[in-house]
Short mmCIF file of C-alpha atoms in Angstrom, two decimals:
data_model
loop_
_atom_site.label_atom_id
_atom_site.label_comp_id
_atom_site.label_asym_id
_atom_site.label_seq_id
_atom_site.Cartn_x
_atom_site.Cartn_y
_atom_site.Cartn_z
CA PRO I 840 0.00 0.00 0.00
CA GLU I 841 2.84 2.39 0.84
CA CYS I 842 4.49 1.83 -2.55
CA LYS I 843 1.20 2.41 -4.34
CA ARG I 844 0.75 5.65 -2.44
CA TRP I 845 4.21 6.92 -3.45
CA ASP I 846 3.58 5.88 -7.04
CA ALA I 847 0.34 7.85 -7.06
CA GLU I 848 2.01 10.87 -5.49
CA LEU I 849 4.89 10.68 -7.98
CA HIS I 850 2.50 10.67 -10.92
CA ALA I 851 0.56 13.56 -9.37
CA PHE I 852 3.78 15.55 -8.93
CA ARG I 853 4.84 14.75 -12.50
CA ASP I 854 1.53 16.07 -13.80
CA TRP I 855 1.84 19.24 -11.72
CA PHE I 856 5.47 19.73 -12.61
CA ALA I 857 4.68 19.27 -16.30
CA SER I 858 2.47 22.33 -16.06
CA LEU I 859 5.70 24.30 -15.52
CA ASP I 860 6.86 22.61 -18.73
CA GLY I 861 10.29 21.80 -17.31
CA PHE I 862 12.65 24.33 -18.83
CA GLY I 863 9.75 25.82 -20.72
CA GLU I 864 6.86 27.99 -19.70
CA TYR I 865 8.05 29.40 -16.38
CA LEU I 866 11.62 29.71 -17.58
CA ARG I 867 10.46 31.57 -20.71
CA SER I 868 8.33 33.83 -18.53
CA PHE I 869 11.33 34.49 -16.29
CA PHE I 870 13.53 35.23 -19.30
CA ALA I 871 10.95 37.61 -20.75
CA THR I 872 11.17 39.63 -17.53
CA TYR I 873 14.93 39.52 -16.91
CA GLY I 874 16.31 38.72 -20.38
CA GLY I 875 17.90 42.15 -20.69
CA TYR I 876 20.38 41.26 -17.94
CA PHE I 877 21.90 38.31 -19.85
CA ASN I 878 24.57 38.31 -22.54
CA CYS I 879 25.05 34.88 -24.10
CA PHE I 880 28.14 36.11 -26.01
CA ALA I 881 30.16 37.26 -22.99
CA GLU I 882 32.89 34.89 -21.81
CA GLU I 883 32.47 35.78 -18.14
CA HIS I 884 29.22 35.49 -16.23
CA ALA I 885 27.98 38.62 -14.50
CA LEU I 886 27.36 38.57 -10.76
CA VAL I 887 23.69 39.35 -11.36
CA TYR I 888 23.30 35.91 -13.00
CA THR I 889 23.79 34.14 -9.69
CA GLN I 890 21.42 36.54 -7.97
CA LEU I 891 18.72 35.92 -10.58
CA HIS I 892 19.29 32.16 -10.37
CA LYS I 893 18.85 32.34 -6.62
CA GLU I 894 15.57 34.19 -7.10
CA PHE I 895 14.43 31.67 -9.70
CA SER I 896 15.38 28.69 -7.52
CA SER I 897 13.65 30.21 -4.50
CA HIS I 898 10.47 30.64 -6.51
CA LEU I 899 10.56 27.05 -7.71
CA GLU I 900 11.29 25.72 -4.22
CA ARG I 901 8.37 27.72 -2.82
CA SER I 902 6.11 26.35 -5.55
CA ILE I 903 7.16 22.76 -4.80
CA GLY I 904 6.76 23.41 -1.07
CA GLY I 905 3.24 24.68 -1.67
CA TRP I 906 2.41 21.56 -3.67
CA LEU I 907 3.77 19.28 -0.94
CA GLU I 908 1.83 21.13 1.74
CA ALA I 909 -1.37 20.86 -0.29
CA ARG I 910 -0.78 17.09 -0.61
CA GLY I 911 0.07 16.67 3.07
CA LEU I 912 3.65 15.60 2.33
CA ARG I 913 6.92 16.51 4.05
CA ASP I 914 10.20 17.31 2.29
CA GLU I 915 11.72 14.07 3.63
CA GLU I 916 8.87 12.01 2.19
CA PHE I 917 9.23 13.74 -1.16
CA GLY I 918 12.96 12.95 -1.22
CA ASP I 919 12.30 9.32 -0.30
CA MET I 920 9.69 9.09 -3.02
CA LEU I 921 12.13 10.28 -5.69
CA ARG I 922 14.96 8.09 -4.40
CA ARG I 923 12.80 4.96 -4.45
CA ALA I 924 11.66 5.73 -7.98
CA CYS I 925 15.25 6.15 -9.16
CA ILE I 926 16.47 2.98 -7.38
CA ARG I 927 13.91 0.81 -9.12
CA GLY I 928 14.62 2.46 -12.48
CA ASP I 929 11.37 4.44 -12.73
CA GLY I 930 11.67 6.63 -15.80
CA ASP I 931 9.30 9.22 -14.32
CA GLY I 932 11.44 9.56 -11.21
CA ASP I 933 14.65 9.93 -13.22
CA ALA I 934 13.06 12.54 -15.47
CA ILE I 935 11.75 14.56 -12.52
CA VAL I 936 15.07 14.50 -10.69
CA GLY I 937 16.89 15.53 -13.85
CA ALA I 938 14.48 18.39 -14.46
CA LEU I 939 14.73 19.62 -10.88
CA LEU I 940 18.52 19.55 -10.97
CA GLY I 941 18.40 21.38 -14.29
CA LEU I 942 16.35 24.15 -12.71
CA LEU I 943 18.01 24.33 -9.29
CA ASP I 944 21.68 23.94 -10.31
CA TYR I 945 23.32 27.04 -11.75
CA ASP I 946 25.26 25.57 -14.69
CA PRO I 947 22.40 23.82 -16.54
CA TRP I 948 20.09 26.70 -15.66
CA ILE I 949 22.30 29.39 -17.21
CA LYS I 950 22.80 27.22 -20.31
CA SER I 951 19.03 27.10 -20.73
CA ILE I 952 18.82 30.87 -20.29
CA PHE I 953 21.49 31.44 -22.95
CA ALA I 954 19.76 28.99 -25.31
CA LEU I 955 16.53 30.98 -24.93
CA GLN I 956 18.39 34.23 -25.57
CA ARG I 957 20.00 32.90 -28.74
CA ALA I 958 16.64 31.64 -29.97
CA SER I 959 15.13 35.05 -29.27
CA LEU I 960 17.92 36.82 -31.17
CA GLU I 961 17.65 34.45 -34.12
CA ALA I 962 13.91 35.04 -34.28
CA ALA I 963 14.46 38.81 -34.23
CA GLU I 964 16.99 38.59 -37.09
CA ALA I 965 14.77 36.43 -39.30
CA PRO I 966 13.61 38.43 -42.33
CA MET I 967 10.00 39.44 -42.13
CA PRO I 968 7.84 38.80 -45.19
CA PRO I 969 6.90 42.00 -47.00
CA PRO I 970 3.42 43.26 -46.20
CA PRO I 971 0.81 42.77 -48.88
CA PRO I 972 0.18 45.81 -51.06
CA PRO I 973 -2.81 47.88 -50.01
CA PRO I 974 -5.94 47.40 -52.06
CA VAL I 975 -6.27 49.89 -54.87
CA ALA I 976 -9.69 51.44 -54.88
CA ALA I 977 -11.23 52.22 -58.24
CA GLU I 978 -11.02 55.93 -58.86
CA SER I 979 -14.45 57.36 -59.29
CA THR I 980 -15.29 59.82 -62.02
CA ALA I 981 -16.16 62.41 -59.41
CA ASP I 982 -12.75 62.05 -57.70
CA ALA I 983 -10.89 62.14 -60.99
CA ALA I 984 -12.61 65.29 -62.15
CA VAL I 985 -10.66 68.49 -61.64
CA THR I 986 -12.60 71.17 -59.85
CA PRO I 987 -12.59 74.26 -62.08
CA ALA I 988 -11.15 77.46 -60.66
CA ALA I 989 -13.61 80.13 -59.60
CA ALA I 990 -13.23 83.90 -59.88
CA MET I 991 -14.57 86.85 -57.93
CA ALA I 992 -14.33 90.62 -58.20
CA VAL I 993 -12.72 92.54 -55.36
CA VAL I 994 -13.11 96.30 -54.73
CA VAL I 995 -10.06 97.94 -53.18
CA PRO I 996 -11.12 99.46 -49.84
CA GLU I 997 -10.14 102.94 -48.66
CA GLY I 998 -6.73 103.12 -47.10
CA VAL I 999 -5.37 100.13 -49.04
CA ALA I 1000 -2.55 100.62 -51.54
CA PRO I 1001 -1.08 98.41 -54.26
CA GLY I 1002 1.08 95.65 -52.73
CA ASP I 1003 -1.04 95.42 -49.58
CA GLN I 1004 -2.62 92.10 -48.62
CA LEU I 1005 -6.36 91.60 -48.33
CA HIS I 1006 -8.00 88.79 -46.33
CA LEU I 1007 -11.19 87.72 -48.09
CA THR I 1008 -13.83 85.02 -47.88
CA SER I 1009 -15.19 83.52 -51.09
CA PRO I 1010 -18.92 82.88 -51.62
CA GLU I 1011 -18.17 79.18 -50.89
CA GLY I 1012 -16.57 80.07 -47.55
CA GLN I 1013 -12.93 79.63 -48.60
CA GLU I 1014 -10.47 81.93 -46.80
CA LEU I 1015 -8.31 83.86 -49.29
CA VAL I 1016 -5.28 86.13 -49.02
CA VAL I 1017 -4.64 88.31 -52.09
CA VAL I 1018 -2.23 91.10 -52.92
CA VAL I 1019 -3.63 94.32 -54.41
CA PRO I 1020 -2.04 94.60 -57.87
CA GLU I 1021 -0.20 97.66 -59.05
CA GLY I 1022 -2.40 100.41 -60.49
CA CYS I 1023 -5.43 99.55 -58.36
CA ALA I 1024 -6.43 102.56 -56.27
CA PRO I 1025 -9.10 102.53 -53.55
CA GLY I 1026 -12.55 102.16 -55.11
CA THR I 1027 -11.29 100.28 -58.18
CA ALA I 1028 -11.94 96.55 -58.72
CA PHE I 1029 -9.78 93.63 -59.73
CA THR I 1030 -10.52 89.93 -60.19
CA VAL I 1031 -9.01 87.01 -58.22
CA THR I 1032 -9.18 83.30 -58.97
CA TYR I 1033 -9.30 80.59 -56.31
CA GLY I 1034 -9.84 76.85 -55.95
CA GLY I 1035 -6.90 74.53 -55.17
CA GLU I 1036 -4.10 76.86 -56.27
CA PRO I 1037 -3.02 79.99 -54.37
CA SER I 1038 -5.26 82.85 -55.28
CA ALA I 1039 -3.88 85.27 -57.85
CA PRO I 1040 -5.34 88.57 -59.00
CA LEU I 1041 -6.27 89.04 -62.63
CA GLU I 1042 -5.77 92.41 -64.22
CA ASN I 1043 -9.02 94.02 -65.38
#
């Protein structure tokens, strides 16, 4: 009965531990947060690596401790369970021990971090396919038509001399700025055109 219990607990732990995906999901999440600290091309390891590994290991140990507490198991019983599985050649036990050592020991852990960083860099350097060309809308006859220029007569007000600017509003509501042409005294009229191009006076 005791062996059956440990077998059941081992399978339950394997299923729970698989949700961490070994070196996968949690490690990728950890790398996404702290990846900027690592340099897989540097020959020497920075001191912060060991600090981050300690934080990672502590998190994993707390997670395993929470699982054991929820199952009513002690650390000693968990160790015995793994040792018994390894002694009798249980593949599940060997795999779990190997994965735990890979996460808790610094050397295999940092190798996994560097492997993730290289994969991330390779993915970033992969050429992106060109975006598809935007759809070309059929040009309507109304859009293609050129709006004809309009013209209006302007009477030079008192106090305005040739070369002065006048601010006008066309009958359509367009704001215009025109220059009084030479030879136009107050009270005389000249014609301006407008509509798309800068307004220009026409000599009468």
